[in-house]
JSON list of C-alpha atoms in Angstrom, two decimals:
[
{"chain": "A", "resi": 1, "resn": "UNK", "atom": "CA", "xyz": [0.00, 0.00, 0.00]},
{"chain": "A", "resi": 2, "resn": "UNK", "atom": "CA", "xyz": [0.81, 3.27, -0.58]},
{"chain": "A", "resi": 3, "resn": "UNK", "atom": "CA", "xyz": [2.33, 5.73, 2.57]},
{"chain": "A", "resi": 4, "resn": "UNK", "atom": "CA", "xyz": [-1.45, 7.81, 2.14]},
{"chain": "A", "resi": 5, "resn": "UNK", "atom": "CA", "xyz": [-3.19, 4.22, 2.12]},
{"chain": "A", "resi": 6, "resn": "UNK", "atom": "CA", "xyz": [-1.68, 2.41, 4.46]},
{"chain": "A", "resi": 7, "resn": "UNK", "atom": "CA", "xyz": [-2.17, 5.71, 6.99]},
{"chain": "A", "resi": 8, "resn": "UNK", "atom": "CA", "xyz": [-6.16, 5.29, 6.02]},
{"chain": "A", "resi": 9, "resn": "UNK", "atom": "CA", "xyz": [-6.29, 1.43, 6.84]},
{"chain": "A", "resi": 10, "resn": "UNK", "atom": "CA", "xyz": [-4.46, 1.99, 10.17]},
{"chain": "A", "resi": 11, "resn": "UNK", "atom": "CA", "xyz": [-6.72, 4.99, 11.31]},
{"chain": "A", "resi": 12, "resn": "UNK", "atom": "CA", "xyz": [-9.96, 2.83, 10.35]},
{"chain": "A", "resi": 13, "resn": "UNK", "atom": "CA", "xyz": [-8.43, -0.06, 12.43]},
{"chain": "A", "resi": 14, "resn": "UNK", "atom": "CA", "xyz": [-8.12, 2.85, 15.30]},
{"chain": "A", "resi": 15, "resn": "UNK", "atom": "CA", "xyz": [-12.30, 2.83, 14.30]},
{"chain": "A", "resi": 16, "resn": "UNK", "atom": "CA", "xyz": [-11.73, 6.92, 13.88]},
{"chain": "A", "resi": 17, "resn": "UNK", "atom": "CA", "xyz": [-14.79, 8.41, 11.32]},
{"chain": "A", "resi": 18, "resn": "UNK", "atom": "CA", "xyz": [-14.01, 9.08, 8.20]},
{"chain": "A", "resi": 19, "resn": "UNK", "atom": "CA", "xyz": [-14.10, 12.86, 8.88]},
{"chain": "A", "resi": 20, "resn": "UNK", "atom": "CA", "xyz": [-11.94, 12.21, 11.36]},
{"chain": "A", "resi": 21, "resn": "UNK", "atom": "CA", "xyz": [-9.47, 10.47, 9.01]},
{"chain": "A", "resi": 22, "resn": "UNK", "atom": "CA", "xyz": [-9.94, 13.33, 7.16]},
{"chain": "A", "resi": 23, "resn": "UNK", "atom": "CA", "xyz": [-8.69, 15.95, 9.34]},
{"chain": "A", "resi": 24, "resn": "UNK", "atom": "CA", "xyz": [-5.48, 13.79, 9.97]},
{"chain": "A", "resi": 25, "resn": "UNK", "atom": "CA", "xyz": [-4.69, 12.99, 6.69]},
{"chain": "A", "resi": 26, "resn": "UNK", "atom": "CA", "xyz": [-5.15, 16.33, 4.83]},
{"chain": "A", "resi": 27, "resn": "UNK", "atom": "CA", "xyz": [-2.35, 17.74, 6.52]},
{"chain": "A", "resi": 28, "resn": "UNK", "atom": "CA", "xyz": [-0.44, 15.11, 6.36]},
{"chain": "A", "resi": 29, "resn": "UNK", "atom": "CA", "xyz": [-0.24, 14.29, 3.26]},
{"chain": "A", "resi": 30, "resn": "UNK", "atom": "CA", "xyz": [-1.53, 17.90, 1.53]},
{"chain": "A", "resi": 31, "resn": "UNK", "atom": "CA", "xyz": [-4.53, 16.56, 0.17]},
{"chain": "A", "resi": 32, "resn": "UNK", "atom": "CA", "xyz": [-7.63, 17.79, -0.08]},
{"chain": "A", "resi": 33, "resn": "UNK", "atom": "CA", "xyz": [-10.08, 14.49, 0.44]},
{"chain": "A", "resi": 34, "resn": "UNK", "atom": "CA", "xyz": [-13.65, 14.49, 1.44]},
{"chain": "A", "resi": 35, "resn": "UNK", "atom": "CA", "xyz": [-14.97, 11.85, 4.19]},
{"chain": "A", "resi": 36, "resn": "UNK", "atom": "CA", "xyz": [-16.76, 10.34, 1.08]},
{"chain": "A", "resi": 37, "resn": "UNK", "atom": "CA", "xyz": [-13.80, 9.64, -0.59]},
{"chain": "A", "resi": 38, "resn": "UNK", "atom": "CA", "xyz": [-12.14, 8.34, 2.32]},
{"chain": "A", "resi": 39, "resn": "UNK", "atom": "CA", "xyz": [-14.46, 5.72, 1.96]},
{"chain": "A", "resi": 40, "resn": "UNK", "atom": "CA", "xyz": [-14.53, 4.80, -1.32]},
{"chain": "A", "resi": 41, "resn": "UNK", "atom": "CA", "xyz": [-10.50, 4.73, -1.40]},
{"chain": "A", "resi": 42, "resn": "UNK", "atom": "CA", "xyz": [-11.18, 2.04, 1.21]},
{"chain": "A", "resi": 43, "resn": "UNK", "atom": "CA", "xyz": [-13.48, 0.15, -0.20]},
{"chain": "A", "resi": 44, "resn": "UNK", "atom": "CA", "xyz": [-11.84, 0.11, -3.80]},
{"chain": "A", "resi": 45, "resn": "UNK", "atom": "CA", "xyz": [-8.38, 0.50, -3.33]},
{"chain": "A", "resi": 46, "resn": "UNK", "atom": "CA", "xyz": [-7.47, -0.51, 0.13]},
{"chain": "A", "resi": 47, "resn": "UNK", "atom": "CA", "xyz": [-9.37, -3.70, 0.44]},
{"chain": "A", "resi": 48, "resn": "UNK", "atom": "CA", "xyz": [-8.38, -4.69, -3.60]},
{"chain": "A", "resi": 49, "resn": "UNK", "atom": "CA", "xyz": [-4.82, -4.56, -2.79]},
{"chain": "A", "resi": 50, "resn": "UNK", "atom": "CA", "xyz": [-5.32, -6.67, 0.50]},
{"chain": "A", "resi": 51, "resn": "UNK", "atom": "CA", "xyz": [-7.20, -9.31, -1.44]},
{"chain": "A", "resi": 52, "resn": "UNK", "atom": "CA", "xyz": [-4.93, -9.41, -4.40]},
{"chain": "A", "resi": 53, "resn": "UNK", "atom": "CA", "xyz": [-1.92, -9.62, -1.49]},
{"chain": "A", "resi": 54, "resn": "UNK", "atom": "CA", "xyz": [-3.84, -12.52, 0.02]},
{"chain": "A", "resi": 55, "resn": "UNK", "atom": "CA", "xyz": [-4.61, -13.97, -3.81]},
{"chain": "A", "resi": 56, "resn": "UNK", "atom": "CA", "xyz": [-0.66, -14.25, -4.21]},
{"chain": "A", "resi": 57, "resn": "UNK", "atom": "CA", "xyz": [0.36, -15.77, -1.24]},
{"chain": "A", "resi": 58, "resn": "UNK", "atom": "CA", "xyz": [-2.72, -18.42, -1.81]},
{"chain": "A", "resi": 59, "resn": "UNK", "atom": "CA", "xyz": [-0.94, -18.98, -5.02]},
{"chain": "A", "resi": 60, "resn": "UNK", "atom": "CA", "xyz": [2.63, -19.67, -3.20]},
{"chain": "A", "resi": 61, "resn": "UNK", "atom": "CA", "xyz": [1.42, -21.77, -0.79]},
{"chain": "A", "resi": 62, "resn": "UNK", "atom": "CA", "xyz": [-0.95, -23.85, -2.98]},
{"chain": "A", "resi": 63, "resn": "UNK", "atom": "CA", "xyz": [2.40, -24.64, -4.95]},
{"chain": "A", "resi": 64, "resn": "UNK", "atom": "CA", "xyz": [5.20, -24.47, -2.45]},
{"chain": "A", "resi": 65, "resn": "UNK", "atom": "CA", "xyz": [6.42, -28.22, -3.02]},
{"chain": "A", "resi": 66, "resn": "UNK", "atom": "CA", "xyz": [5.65, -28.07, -7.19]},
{"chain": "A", "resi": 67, "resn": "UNK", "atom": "CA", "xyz": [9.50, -26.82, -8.15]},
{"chain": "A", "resi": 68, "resn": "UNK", "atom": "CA", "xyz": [8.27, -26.42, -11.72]},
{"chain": "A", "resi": 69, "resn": "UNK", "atom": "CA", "xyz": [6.07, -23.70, -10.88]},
{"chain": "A", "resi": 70, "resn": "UNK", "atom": "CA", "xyz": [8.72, -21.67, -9.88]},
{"chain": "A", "resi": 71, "resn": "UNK", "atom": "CA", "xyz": [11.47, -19.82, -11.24]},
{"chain": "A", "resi": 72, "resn": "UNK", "atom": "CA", "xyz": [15.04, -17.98, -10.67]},
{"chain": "A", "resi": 73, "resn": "UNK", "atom": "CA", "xyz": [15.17, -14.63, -12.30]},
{"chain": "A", "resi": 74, "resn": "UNK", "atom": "CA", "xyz": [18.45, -14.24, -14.04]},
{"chain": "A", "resi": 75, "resn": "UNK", "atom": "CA", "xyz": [18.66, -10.67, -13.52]},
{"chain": "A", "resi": 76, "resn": "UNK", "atom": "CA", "xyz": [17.95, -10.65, -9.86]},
{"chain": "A", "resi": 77, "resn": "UNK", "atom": "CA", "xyz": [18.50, -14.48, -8.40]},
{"chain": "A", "resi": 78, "resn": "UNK", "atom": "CA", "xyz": [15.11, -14.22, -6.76]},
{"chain": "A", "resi": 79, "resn": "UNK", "atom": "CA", "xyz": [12.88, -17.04, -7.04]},
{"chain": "A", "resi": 80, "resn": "UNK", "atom": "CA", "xyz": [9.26, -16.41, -8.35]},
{"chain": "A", "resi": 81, "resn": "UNK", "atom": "CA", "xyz": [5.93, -18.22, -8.95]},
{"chain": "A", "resi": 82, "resn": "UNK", "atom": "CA", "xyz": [6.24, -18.47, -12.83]},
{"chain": "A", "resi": 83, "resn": "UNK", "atom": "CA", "xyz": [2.75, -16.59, -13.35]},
{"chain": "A", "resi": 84, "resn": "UNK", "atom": "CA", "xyz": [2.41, -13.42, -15.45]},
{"chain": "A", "resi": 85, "resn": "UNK", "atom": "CA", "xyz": [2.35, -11.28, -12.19]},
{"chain": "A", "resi": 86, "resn": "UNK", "atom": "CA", "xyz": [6.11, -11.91, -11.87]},
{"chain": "A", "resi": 87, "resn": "UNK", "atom": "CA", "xyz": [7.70, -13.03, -15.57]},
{"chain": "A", "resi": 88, "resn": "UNK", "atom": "CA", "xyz": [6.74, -11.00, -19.23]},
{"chain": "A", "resi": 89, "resn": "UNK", "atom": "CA", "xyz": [5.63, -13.59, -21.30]},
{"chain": "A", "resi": 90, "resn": "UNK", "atom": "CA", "xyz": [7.59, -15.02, -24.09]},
{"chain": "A", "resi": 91, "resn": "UNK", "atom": "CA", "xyz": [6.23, -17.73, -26.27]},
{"chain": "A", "resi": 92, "resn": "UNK", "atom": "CA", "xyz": [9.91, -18.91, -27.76]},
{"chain": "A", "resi": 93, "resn": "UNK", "atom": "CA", "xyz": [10.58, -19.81, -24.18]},
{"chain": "A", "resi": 94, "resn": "UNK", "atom": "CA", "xyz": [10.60, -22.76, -22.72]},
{"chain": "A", "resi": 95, "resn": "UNK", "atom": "CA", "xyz": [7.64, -22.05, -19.99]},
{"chain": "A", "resi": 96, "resn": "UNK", "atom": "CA", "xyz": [6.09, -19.17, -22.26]},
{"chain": "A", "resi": 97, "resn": "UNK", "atom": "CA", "xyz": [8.38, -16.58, -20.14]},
{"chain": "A", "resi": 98, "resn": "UNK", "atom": "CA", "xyz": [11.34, -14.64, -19.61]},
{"chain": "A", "resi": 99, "resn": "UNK", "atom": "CA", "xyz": [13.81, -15.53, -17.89]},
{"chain": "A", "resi": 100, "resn": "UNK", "atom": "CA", "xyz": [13.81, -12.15, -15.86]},
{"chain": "A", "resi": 101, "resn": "UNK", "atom": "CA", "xyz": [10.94, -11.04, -13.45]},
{"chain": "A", "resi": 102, "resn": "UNK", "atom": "CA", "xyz": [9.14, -7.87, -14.57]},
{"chain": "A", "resi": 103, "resn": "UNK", "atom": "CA", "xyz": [10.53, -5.69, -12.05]},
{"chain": "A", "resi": 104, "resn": "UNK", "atom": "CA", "xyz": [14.74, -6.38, -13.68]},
{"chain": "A", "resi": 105, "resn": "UNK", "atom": "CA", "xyz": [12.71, -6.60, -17.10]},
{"chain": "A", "resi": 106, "resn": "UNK", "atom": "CA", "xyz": [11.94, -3.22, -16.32]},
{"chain": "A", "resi": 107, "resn": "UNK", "atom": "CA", "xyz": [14.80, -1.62, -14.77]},
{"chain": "A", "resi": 108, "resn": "UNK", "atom": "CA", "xyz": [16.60, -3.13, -18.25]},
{"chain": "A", "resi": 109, "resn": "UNK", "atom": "CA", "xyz": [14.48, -1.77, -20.40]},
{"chain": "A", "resi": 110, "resn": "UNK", "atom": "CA", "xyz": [14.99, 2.10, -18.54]},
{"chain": "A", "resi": 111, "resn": "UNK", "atom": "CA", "xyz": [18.67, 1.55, -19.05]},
{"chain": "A", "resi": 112, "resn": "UNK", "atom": "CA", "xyz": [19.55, 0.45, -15.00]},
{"chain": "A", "resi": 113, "resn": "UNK", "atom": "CA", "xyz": [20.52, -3.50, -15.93]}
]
């Protein structure tokens, strides 16, 4: 989550109003939110990127002892679930992808690698 997210989630867990949340995080963070917003920021980002964290760690678990459906990034050494959330596809390869994760895909492709 973002710094101005992950404030939100922890002043809802503190069960603070939304108007509330407003009046701390507008100066904090120089924004000008509305306690509507606050809530719909919590409802549609907030809670998405919980789920999708939970989605991804479902994933790993579900195929922790399957060494196929993992790889090593060349770029990086880290080893990923092969999935498109962590490899670009390629269709020449092997699996279908590359053998870099997206995030030294990307750093190569801006010149950093």
């Amino acid at each position: 989550l973002s710094p101005i997210y992950a404030d939100i989630l922890n002043l809802k867990r503190q069960h603070l109003t939304n108007q509330q949340i407003v009046d701390v995080i507008n100066p904090r963070h120089s924004k000008t939110y509305n306690a509507n917003y606050i809530s719909t920021i919590y409802r549609q980002k907030i809670i998405g990127a919980i789920n999708e964290g939970a989605r991804r760690h479902r994933d790993i678990i579900e195929l922790i002892f399957d060494p196929s459906a993992f790889k090593k990034c060349s770029g990086c050494g880290e080893t990923l679930l092969v999935n498109a959330d962590n490899f670009v596809r390629k269709s020449k390869s092997r699996d279908g992808f590359s053998s870099r994760c997206k995030r030294c895909d990307k750093k190569r492709r801006e010149g950093g690698m």
